[in-house]
Structures are given as C-alpha cells and as structure tokens.
mmCIF file of C-alpha atoms and ligand atoms in Angstrom:
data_model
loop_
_atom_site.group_PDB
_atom_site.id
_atom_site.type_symbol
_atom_site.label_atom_id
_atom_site.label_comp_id
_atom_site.label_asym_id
_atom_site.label_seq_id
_atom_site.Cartn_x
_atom_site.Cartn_y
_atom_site.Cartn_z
ATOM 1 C CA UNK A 1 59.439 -100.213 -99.881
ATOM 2 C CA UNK A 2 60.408 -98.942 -103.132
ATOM 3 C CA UNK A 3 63.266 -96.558 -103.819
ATOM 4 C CA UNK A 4 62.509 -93.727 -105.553
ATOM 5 C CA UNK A 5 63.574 -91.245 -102.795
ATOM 6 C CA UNK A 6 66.636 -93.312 -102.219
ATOM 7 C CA UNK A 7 69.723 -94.538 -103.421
ATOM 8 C CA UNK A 8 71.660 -97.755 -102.173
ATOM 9 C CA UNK A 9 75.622 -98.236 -103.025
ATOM 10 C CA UNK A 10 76.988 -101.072 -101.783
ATOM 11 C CA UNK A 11 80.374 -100.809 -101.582
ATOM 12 C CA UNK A 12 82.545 -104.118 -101.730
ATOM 13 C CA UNK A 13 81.373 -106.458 -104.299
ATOM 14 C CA UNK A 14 82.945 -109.696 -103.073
ATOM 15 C CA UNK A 15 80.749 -112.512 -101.635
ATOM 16 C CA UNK A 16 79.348 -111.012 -98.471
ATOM 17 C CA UNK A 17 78.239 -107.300 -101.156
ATOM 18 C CA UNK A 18 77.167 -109.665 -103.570
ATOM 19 C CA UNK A 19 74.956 -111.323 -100.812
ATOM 20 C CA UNK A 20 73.756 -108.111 -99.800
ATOM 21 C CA UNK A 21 72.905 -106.667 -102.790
ATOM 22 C CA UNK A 22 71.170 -110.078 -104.010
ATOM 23 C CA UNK A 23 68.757 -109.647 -101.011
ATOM 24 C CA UNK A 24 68.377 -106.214 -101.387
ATOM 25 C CA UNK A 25 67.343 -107.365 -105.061
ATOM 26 C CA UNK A 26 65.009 -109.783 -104.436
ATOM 27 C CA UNK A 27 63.187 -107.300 -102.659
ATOM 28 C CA UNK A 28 62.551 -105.062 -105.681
ATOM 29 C CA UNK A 29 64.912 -102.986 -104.678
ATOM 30 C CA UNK A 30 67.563 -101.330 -106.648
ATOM 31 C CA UNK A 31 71.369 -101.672 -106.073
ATOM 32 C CA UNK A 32 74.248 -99.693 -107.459
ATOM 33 C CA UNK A 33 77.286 -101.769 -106.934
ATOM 34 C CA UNK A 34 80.910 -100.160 -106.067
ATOM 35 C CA UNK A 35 83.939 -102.218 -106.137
ATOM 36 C CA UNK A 36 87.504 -100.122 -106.948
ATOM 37 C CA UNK A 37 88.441 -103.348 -108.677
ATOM 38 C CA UNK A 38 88.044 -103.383 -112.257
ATOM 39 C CA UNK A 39 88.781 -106.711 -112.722
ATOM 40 C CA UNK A 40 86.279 -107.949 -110.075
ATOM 41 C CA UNK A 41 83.641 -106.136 -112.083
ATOM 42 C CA UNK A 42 84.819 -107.933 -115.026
ATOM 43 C CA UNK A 43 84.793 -111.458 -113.197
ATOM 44 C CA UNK A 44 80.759 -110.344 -111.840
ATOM 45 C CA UNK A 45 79.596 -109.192 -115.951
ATOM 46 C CA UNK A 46 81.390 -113.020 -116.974
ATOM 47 C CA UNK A 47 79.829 -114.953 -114.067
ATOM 48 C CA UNK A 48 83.332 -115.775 -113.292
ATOM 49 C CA UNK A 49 83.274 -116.172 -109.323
ATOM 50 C CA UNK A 50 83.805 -118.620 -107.280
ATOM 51 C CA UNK A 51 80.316 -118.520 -105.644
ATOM 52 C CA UNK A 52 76.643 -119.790 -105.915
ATOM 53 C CA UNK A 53 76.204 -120.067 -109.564
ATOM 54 C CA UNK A 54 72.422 -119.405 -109.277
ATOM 55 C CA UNK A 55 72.922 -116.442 -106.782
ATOM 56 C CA UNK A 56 75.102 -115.279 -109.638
ATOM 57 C CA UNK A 57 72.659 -115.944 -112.712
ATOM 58 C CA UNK A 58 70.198 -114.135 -110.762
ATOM 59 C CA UNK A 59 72.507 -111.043 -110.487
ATOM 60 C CA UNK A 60 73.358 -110.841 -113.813
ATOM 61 C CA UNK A 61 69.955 -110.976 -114.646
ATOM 62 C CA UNK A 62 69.435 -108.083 -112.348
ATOM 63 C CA UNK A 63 72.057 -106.580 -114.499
ATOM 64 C CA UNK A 64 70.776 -106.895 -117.156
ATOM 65 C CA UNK A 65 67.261 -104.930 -116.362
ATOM 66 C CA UNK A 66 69.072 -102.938 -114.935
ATOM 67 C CA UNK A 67 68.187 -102.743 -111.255
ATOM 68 C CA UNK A 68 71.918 -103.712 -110.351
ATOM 69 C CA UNK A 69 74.546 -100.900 -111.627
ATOM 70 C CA UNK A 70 77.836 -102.035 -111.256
ATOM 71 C CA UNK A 71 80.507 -99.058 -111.289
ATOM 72 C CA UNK A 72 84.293 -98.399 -109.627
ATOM 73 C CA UNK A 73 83.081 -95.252 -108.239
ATOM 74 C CA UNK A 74 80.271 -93.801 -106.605
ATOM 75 C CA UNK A 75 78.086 -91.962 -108.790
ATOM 76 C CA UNK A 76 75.760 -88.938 -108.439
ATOM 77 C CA UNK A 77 72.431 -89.516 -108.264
ATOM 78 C CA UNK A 78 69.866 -86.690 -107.649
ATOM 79 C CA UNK A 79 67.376 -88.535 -104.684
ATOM 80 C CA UNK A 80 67.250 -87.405 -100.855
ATOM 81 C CA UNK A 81 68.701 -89.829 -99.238
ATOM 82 C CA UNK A 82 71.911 -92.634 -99.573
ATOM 83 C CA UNK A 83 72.459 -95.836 -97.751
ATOM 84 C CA UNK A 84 76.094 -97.288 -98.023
ATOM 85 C CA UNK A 85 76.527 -100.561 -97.204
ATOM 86 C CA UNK A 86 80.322 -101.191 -96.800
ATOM 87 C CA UNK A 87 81.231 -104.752 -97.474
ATOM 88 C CA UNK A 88 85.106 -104.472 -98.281
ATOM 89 C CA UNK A 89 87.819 -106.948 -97.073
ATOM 90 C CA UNK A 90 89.554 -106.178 -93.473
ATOM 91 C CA UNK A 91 92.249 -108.703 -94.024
ATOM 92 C CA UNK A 92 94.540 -109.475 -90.691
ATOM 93 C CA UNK A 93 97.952 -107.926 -90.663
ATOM 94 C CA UNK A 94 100.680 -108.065 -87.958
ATOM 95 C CA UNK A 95 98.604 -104.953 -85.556
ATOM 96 C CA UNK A 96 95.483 -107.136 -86.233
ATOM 97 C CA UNK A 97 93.279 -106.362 -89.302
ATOM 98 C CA UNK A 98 94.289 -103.981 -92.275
ATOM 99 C CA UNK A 99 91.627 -101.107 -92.422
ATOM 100 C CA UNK A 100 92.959 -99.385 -95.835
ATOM 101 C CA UNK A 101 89.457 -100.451 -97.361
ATOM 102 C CA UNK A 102 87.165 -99.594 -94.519
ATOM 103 C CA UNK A 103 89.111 -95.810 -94.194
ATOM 104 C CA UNK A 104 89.185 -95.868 -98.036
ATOM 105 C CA UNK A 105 85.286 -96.820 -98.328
ATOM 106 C CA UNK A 106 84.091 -93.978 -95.867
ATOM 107 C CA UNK A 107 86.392 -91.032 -97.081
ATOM 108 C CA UNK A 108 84.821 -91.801 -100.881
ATOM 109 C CA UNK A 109 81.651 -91.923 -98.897
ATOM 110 C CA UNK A 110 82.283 -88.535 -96.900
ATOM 111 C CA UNK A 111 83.587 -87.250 -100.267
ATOM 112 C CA UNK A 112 80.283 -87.879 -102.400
ATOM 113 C CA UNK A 113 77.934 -85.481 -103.850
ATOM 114 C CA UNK A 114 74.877 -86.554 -101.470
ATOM 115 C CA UNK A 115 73.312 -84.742 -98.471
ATOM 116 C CA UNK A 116 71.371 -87.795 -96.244
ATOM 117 C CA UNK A 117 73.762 -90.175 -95.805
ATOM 118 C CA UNK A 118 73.903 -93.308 -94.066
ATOM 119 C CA UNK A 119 76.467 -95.630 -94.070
ATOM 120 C CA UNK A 120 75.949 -99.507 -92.853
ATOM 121 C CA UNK A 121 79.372 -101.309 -92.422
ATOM 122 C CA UNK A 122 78.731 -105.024 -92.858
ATOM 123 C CA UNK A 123 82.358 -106.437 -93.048
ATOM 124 C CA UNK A 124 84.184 -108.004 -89.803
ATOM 125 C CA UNK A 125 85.706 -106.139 -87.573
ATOM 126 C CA UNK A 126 87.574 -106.750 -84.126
ATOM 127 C CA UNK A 127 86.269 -105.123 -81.227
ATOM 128 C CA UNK A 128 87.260 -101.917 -80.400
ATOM 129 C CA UNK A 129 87.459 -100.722 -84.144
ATOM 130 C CA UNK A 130 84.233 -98.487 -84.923
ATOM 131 C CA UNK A 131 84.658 -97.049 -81.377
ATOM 132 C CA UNK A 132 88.236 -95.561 -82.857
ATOM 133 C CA UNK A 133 86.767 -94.657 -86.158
ATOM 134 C CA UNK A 134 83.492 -92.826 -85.069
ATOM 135 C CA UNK A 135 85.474 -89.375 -85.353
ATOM 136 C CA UNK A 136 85.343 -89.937 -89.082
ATOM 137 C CA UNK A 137 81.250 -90.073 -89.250
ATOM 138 C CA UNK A 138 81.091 -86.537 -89.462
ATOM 139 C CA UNK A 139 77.990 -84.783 -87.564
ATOM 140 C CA UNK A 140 75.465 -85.402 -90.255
ATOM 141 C CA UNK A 141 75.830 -89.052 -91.308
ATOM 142 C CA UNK A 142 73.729 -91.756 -89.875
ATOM 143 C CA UNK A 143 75.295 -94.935 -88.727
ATOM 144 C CA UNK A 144 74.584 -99.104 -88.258
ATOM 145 C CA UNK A 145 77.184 -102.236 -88.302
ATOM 146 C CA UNK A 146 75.046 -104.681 -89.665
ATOM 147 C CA UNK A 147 78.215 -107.640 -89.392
ATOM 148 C CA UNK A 148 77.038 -110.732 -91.997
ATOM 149 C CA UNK A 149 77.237 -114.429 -90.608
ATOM 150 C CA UNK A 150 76.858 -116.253 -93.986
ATOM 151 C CA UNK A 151 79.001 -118.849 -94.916
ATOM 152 C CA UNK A 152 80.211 -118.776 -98.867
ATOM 153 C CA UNK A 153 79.444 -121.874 -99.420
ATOM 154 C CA UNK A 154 75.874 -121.717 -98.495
ATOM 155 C CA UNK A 155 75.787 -118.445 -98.996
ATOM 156 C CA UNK A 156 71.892 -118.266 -100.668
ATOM 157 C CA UNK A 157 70.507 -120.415 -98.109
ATOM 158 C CA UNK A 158 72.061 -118.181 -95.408
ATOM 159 C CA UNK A 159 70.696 -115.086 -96.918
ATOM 160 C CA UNK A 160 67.458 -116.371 -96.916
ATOM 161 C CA UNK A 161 67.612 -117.765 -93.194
ATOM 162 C CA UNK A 162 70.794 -116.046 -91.358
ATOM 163 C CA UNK A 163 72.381 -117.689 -89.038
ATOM 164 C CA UNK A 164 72.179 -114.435 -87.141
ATOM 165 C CA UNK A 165 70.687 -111.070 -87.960
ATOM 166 C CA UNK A 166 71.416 -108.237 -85.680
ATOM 167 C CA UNK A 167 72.630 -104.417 -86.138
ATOM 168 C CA UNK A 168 73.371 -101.452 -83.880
ATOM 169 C CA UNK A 169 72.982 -97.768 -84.733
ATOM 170 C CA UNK A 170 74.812 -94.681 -83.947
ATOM 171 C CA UNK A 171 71.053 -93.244 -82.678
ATOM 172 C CA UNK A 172 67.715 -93.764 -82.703
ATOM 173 C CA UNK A 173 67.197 -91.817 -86.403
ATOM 174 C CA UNK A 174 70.044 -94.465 -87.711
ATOM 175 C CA UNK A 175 67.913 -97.181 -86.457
ATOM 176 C CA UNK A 176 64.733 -95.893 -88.150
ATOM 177 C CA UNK A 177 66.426 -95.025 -91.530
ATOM 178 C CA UNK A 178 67.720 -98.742 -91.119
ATOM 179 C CA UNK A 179 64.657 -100.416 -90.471
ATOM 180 C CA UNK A 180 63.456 -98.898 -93.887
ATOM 181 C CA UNK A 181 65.601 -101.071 -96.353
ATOM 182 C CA UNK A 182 66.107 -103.845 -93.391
ATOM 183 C CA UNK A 183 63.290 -104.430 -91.854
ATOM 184 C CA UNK A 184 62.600 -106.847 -88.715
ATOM 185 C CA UNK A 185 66.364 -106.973 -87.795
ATOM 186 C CA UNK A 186 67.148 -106.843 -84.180
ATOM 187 C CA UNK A 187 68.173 -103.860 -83.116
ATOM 188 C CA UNK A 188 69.839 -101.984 -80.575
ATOM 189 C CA UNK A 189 71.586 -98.553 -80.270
ATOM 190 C CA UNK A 190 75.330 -98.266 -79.417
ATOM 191 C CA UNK A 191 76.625 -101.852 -78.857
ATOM 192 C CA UNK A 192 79.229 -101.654 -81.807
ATOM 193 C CA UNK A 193 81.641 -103.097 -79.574
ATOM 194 C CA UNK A 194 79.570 -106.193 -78.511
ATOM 195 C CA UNK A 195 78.528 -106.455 -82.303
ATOM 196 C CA UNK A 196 82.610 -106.490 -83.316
ATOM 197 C CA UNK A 197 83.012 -109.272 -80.583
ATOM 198 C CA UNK A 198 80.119 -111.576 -81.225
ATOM 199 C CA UNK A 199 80.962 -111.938 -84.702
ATOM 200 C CA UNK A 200 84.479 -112.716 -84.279
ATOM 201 C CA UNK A 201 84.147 -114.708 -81.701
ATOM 202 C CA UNK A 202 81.584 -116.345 -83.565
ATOM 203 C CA UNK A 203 83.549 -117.372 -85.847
ATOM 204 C CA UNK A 204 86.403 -118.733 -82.905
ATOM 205 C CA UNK A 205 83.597 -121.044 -81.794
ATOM 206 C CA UNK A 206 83.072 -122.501 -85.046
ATOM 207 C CA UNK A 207 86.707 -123.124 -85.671
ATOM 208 C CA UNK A 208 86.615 -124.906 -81.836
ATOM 209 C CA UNK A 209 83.617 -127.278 -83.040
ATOM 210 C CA UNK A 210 85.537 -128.271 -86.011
ATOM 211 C CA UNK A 211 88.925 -128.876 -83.934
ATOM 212 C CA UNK A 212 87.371 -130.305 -80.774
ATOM 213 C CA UNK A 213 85.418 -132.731 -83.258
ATOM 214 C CA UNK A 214 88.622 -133.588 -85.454
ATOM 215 C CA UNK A 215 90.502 -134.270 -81.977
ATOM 216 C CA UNK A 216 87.710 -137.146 -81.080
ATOM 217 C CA UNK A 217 88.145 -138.168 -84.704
ATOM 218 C CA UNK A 218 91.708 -139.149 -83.749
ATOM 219 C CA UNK A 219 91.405 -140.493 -80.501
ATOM 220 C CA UNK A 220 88.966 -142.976 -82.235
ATOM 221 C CA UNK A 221 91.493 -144.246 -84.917
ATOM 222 C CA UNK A 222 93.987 -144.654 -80.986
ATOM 223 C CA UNK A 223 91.025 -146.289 -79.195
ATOM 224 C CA UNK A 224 89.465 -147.794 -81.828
ATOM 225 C CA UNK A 225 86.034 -146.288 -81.606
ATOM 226 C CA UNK A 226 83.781 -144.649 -84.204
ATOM 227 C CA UNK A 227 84.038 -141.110 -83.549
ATOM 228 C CA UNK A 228 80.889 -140.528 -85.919
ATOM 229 C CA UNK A 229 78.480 -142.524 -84.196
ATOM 230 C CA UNK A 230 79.927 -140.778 -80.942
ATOM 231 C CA UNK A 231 79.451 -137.394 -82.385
ATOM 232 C CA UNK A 232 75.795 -138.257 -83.764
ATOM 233 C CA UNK A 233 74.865 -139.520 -79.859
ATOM 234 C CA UNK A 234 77.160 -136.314 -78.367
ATOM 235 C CA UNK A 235 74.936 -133.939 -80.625
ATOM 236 C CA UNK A 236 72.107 -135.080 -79.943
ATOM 237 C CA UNK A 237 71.973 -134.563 -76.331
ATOM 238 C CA UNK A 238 70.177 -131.112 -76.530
ATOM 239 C CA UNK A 239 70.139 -130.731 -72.851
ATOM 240 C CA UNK A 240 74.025 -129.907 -71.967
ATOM 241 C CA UNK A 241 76.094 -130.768 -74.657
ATOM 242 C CA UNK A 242 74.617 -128.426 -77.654
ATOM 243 C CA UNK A 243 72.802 -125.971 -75.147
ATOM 244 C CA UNK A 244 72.891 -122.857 -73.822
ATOM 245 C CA UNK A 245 74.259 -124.347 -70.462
ATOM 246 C CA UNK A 246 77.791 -124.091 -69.715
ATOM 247 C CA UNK A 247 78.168 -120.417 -71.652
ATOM 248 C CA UNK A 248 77.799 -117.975 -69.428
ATOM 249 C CA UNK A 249 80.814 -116.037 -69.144
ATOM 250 C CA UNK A 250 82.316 -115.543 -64.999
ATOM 251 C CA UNK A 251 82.539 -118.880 -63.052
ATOM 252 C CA UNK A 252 85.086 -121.850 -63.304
ATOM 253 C CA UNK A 253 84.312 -125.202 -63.577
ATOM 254 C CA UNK A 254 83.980 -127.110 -60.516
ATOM 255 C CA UNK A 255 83.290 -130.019 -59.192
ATOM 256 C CA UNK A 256 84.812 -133.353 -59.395
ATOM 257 C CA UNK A 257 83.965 -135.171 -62.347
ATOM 258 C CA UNK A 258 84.722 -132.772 -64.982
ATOM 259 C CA UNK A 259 88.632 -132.140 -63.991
ATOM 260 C CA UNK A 260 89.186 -135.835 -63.061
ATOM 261 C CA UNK A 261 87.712 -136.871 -66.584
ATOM 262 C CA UNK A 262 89.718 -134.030 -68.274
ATOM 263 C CA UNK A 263 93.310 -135.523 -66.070
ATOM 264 C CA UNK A 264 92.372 -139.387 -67.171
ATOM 265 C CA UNK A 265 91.801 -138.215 -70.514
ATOM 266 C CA UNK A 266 95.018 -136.234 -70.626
ATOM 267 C CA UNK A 267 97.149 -138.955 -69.110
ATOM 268 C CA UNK A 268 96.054 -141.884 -71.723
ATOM 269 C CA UNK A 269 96.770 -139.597 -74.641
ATOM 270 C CA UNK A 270 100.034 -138.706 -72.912
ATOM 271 C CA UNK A 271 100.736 -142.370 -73.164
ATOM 272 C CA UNK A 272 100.124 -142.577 -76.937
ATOM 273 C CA UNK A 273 101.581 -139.487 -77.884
ATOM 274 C CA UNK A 274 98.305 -138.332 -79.236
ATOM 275 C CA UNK A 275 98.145 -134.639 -79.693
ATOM 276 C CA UNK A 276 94.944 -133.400 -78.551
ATOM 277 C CA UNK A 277 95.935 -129.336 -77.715
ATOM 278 C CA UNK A 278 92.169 -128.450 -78.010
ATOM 279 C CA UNK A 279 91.463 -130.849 -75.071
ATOM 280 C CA UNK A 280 94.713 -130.711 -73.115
ATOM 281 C CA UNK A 281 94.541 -127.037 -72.279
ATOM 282 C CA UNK A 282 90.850 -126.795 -71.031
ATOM 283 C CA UNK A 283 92.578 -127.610 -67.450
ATOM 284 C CA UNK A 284 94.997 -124.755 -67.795
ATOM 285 C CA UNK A 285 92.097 -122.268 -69.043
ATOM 286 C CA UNK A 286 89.986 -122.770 -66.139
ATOM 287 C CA UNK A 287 93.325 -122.634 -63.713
ATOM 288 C CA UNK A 288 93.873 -119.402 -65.387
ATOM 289 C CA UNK A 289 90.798 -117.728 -64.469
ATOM 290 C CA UNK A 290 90.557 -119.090 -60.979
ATOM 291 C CA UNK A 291 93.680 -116.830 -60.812
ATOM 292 C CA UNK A 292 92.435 -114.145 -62.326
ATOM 293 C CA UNK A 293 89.181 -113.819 -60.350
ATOM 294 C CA UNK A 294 91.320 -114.702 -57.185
ATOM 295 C CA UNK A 295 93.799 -111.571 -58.063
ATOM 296 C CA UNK A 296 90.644 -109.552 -58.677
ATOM 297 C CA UNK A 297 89.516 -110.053 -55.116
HETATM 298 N N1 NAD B 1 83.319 -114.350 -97.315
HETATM 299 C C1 NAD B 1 82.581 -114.727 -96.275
HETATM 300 O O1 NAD B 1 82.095 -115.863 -96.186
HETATM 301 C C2 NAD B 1 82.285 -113.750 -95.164
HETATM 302 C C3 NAD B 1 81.268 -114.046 -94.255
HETATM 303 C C4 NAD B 1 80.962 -113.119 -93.267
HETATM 304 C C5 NAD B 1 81.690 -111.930 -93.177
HETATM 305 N N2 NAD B 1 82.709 -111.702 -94.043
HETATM 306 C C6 NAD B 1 83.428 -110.414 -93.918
HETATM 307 O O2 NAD B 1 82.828 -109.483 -94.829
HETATM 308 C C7 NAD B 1 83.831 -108.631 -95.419
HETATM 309 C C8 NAD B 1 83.852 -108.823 -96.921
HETATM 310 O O3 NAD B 1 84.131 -110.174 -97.198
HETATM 311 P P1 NAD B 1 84.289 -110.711 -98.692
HETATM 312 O O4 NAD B 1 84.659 -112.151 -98.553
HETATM 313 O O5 NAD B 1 83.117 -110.331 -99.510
HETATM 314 O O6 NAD B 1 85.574 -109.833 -99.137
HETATM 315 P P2 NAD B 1 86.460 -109.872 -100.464
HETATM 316 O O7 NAD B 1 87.824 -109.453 -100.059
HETATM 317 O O8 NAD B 1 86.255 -111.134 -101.231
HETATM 318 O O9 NAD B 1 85.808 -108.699 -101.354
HETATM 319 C C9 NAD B 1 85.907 -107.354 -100.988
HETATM 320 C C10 NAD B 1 85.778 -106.499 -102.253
HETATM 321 O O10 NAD B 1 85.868 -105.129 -101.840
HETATM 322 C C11 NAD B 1 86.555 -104.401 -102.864
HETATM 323 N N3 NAD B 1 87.044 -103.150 -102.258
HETATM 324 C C12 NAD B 1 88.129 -102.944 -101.472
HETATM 325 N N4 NAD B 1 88.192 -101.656 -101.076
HETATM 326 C C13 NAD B 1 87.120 -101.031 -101.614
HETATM 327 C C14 NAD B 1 86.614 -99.703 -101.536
HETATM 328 N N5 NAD B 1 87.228 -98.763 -100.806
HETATM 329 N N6 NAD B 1 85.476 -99.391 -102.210
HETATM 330 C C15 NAD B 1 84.825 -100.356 -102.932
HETATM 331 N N7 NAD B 1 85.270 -101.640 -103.039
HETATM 332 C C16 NAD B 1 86.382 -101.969 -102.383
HETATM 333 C C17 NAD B 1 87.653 -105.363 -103.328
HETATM 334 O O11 NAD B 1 88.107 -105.041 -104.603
HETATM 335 C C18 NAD B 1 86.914 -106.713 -103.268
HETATM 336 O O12 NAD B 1 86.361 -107.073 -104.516
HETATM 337 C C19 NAD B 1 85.148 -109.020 -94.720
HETATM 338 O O13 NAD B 1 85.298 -108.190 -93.600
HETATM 339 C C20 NAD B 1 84.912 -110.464 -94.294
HETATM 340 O O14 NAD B 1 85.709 -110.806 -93.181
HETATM 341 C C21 NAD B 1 83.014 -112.563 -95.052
#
C-alpha cells in the first residue's frame, strides 16, 4: 500500500521506533518520526546511536529523501486518516512501570489536529495496564498493541524475521485499519491482557535460559564436566527438553524421578556450597502449587 490517504507518526524514536519505522520504510512507506527529545533527534541526524549501523545508514538515507520526517511534535498533515505507533520507554519504578510517556504519548495524540485516528502501542507493558487505560481512547479512536520482541542487538535480523508477531485490536474496524500498514500479523480482538503477559513473561523465560544455563556452567567447573558439550547434547534433544512439552500451565510435576533427581542434585551442591537458586527452588515451586490447587478444592 502506498500512503497518500494516510499519515504514520511513530512516536518514540529509540531502538524498538527506529525498528518500526525502518520496516515501515522498507516498505515504501512514509514515516514521520516523534521523539520529545531533542537531543535524541540530534544523536539519529549524526548516526550517533548505539544500534545497527546499517539499520541506521539506511534511515538517514530515508532522511535524506525525505520519506522519514523527524520532528519533537506531531505535526498537521491534511490526509484522512493517522496511525500512531507508540514506541516510548515504560521504565520500572517502585508501583511497577512508570507510564508518564505512554499517558504523555496518547494525550498529544488525543490532542492532535486529525479526525481518523488510530493509535498502535508497541512498547512493553505489564498485564493489566491497557485494560486501566482504555477510558482514555476516547469513542472515536481505533486501537491495537502490537508489543515488539526484537532484541537490539540483532535488531535488523529480527525485524526481518520476528521472533514473534502478534497484535490485538480494540474491534474488528481496528483490526482492518491494522492489517492495512501490517499486513499478515496474527490477529485477534481483545486479548490486551494476554498480549501484556506473553511479552513480559517472554522476556522472564529468556532471563531463566540464560541463568539455568550459567548455573550448569558452574556446577561443571565443581564436577569437572564441560557444561558446553552438555548444553550442545541438552539442546539438541528436541523431543522434551526444547519442546512444547512440559509448558502447559495447571498440573505439578509428579512422579518419581524428577523430585528425587532435583533432592540428589540439591544435596551434592549443598555439600560444596555451590549456589544454584535457579535449580534449588524448582522443589519449592511445585510444593507451592500443590498447595494452592489443594486450597482451591
Ligand atoms: N530496546 C529493546 O530491545 C526492546 C525490545 C522490545 C521491546 N522494548 C520495549 O519497547 C519500548 C521502547 O523501547 P526503546 O528501547 O526503544 O526505548 P528508549 O527508552 O530507548 O526510547 C524511547 C524514546 O521515546 C522518547 N519519548 C518519551 N516520551 C515520549 C513521548 N511522549 N512522545 C514521543 N517520544 C517520547 C524518548 O525521548 C526516547 O528517545 C519499551 O517499552 C521497551 O521495554 C524494547
């Protein structure tokens, strides 16, 4: 599609809007970035970022012919219909994640000289959070979270091939103005709360691959084995150990083996005063939830 009838702000111009609006480039379409930072902007026009440096040559080359716009405020522009992509930072704070920029974002948005308008929140969120903020979509505004699962580091590759694309939409009519500048992105309408929690907990997971494997990396230097050639063998078992078996939320762990291996495990750490607090409290997890489904009875 072309965009002559539209106009698409992304608002947020740190990695994950720079992402966006690089795909939304690539696929002739034309961007007009927001960021309230000045001195971001500055660090985009000197290629100053700490990101892909060829994602960023290609945006300033979108820059310069113009396709990519790069203001601190939204700007009028006389077409039917907006998309805005929000892409700001939700850092954590002590209730659980700041949302000055999110609130910020969508009163500019509500505040803008436009008629159609559909905004498309892509930053993180924890679940719970759009359900609170859907009084501020007022009656006319269409509505997606589109969360992003790129990694900065590989951040062009996972543009090109997400790890995971999926969105939800306030309605059926947000889904179909979606489709139009993302198209072949599954869909569904009013999960924003499963959306919030997949992405976080997304993210959990990934953190407890990287500490369950660094915990096998140091019982090898204690029992003298090399964890790497373990972990090559451990991943490639496709069959249980990187599966979809074993992750389906509701039942305990049963059975013999897996608790008596977890206990011997425990035990000879225990002895060598190896911390392993990934491993040691998978016993306590699963006593946990016996109780709780026992209580639920
Ligand atoms: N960085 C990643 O690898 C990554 C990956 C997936 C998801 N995310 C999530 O995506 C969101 C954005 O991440 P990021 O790393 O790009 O954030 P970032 O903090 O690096 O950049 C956000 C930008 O938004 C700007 N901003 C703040 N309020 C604004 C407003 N009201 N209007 C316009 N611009 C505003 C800031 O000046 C900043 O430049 C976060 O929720 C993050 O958790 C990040």
């Amino acid at each position: 599609m072309s965009n002559s009838n539209c106009a698409i702000h992304v608002l947020g111009l740190g990695p994950v809007g720079l992402a966006t609006s690089w795909d939304l480039l690539n696929r002739g379409l034309s961007v007009f970035g927001v960021d309230t930072s000045r001195q971001q902007l500055n660090r985009i026009l000197k290629n100053d970022l700490n990101i892909d440096l060829s994602l960023l040559s290609d945006i300033s080359s979108f820059i310069e012919k113009k396709k990519f716009t790069l203001s601190e405020s939204l700007a009028d522009y006389s077409v039917q219909n907006h998309y805005y992509i929000v892409c700001v930072g939700t850092p954590t704070n002590v209730e659980g994640i700041n949302l000055d920029s999110i609130k910020k974002a969508i009163h500019d948005i509500q505040s803008h000289n436009a008629v159609n308008k559909h905004i498309i929140i892509r930053s993180t969120l924890q679940p719970g959070i759009l359900n609170a903020l859907k009084p501020l979509f007022k009656d006319h505004t269409l509505f997606s979270y589109y969360p992003e699962f790129l990694r900065e580091k590989d951040i062009k590759d996972d543009v090109l091939n997400p790890p995971l694309s999926i969105a939800t939409h306030l309605n059926h009519i947000s889904q179909t103005s979606f489709d139009k500048i993302f198209p072949k992105i599954e869909s569904s309408i009013d999960q924003f709360t499963e959306l919030e929690a997949l992405k976080v907990l997304s993210n959990a997971f990934h953190a407890l691959k990287v500490s369950y494997a660094n915990e096998i990396f140091r019982l090898g230097e204690v029992f003298n084995f090399n964890s790497h050639f373990v972990m090559k063998a451990f991943v490639s078992d496709k069959k249980l150990n990187i599966s979809e078996l074993y992750l389906k939320p509701g039942e305990p762990f049963a059975g013999h083996c897996l608790e008596k291996d977890l206990k011997a495990l425990e035990t000879i750490t225990r002895h060598h005063n190896l911390k392993l607090p990934v491993i040691a409290s998978i016993i306590q997890s699963n006593d946990f939830h016996k109780a709780h489904l026992m209580q639920k009875k």
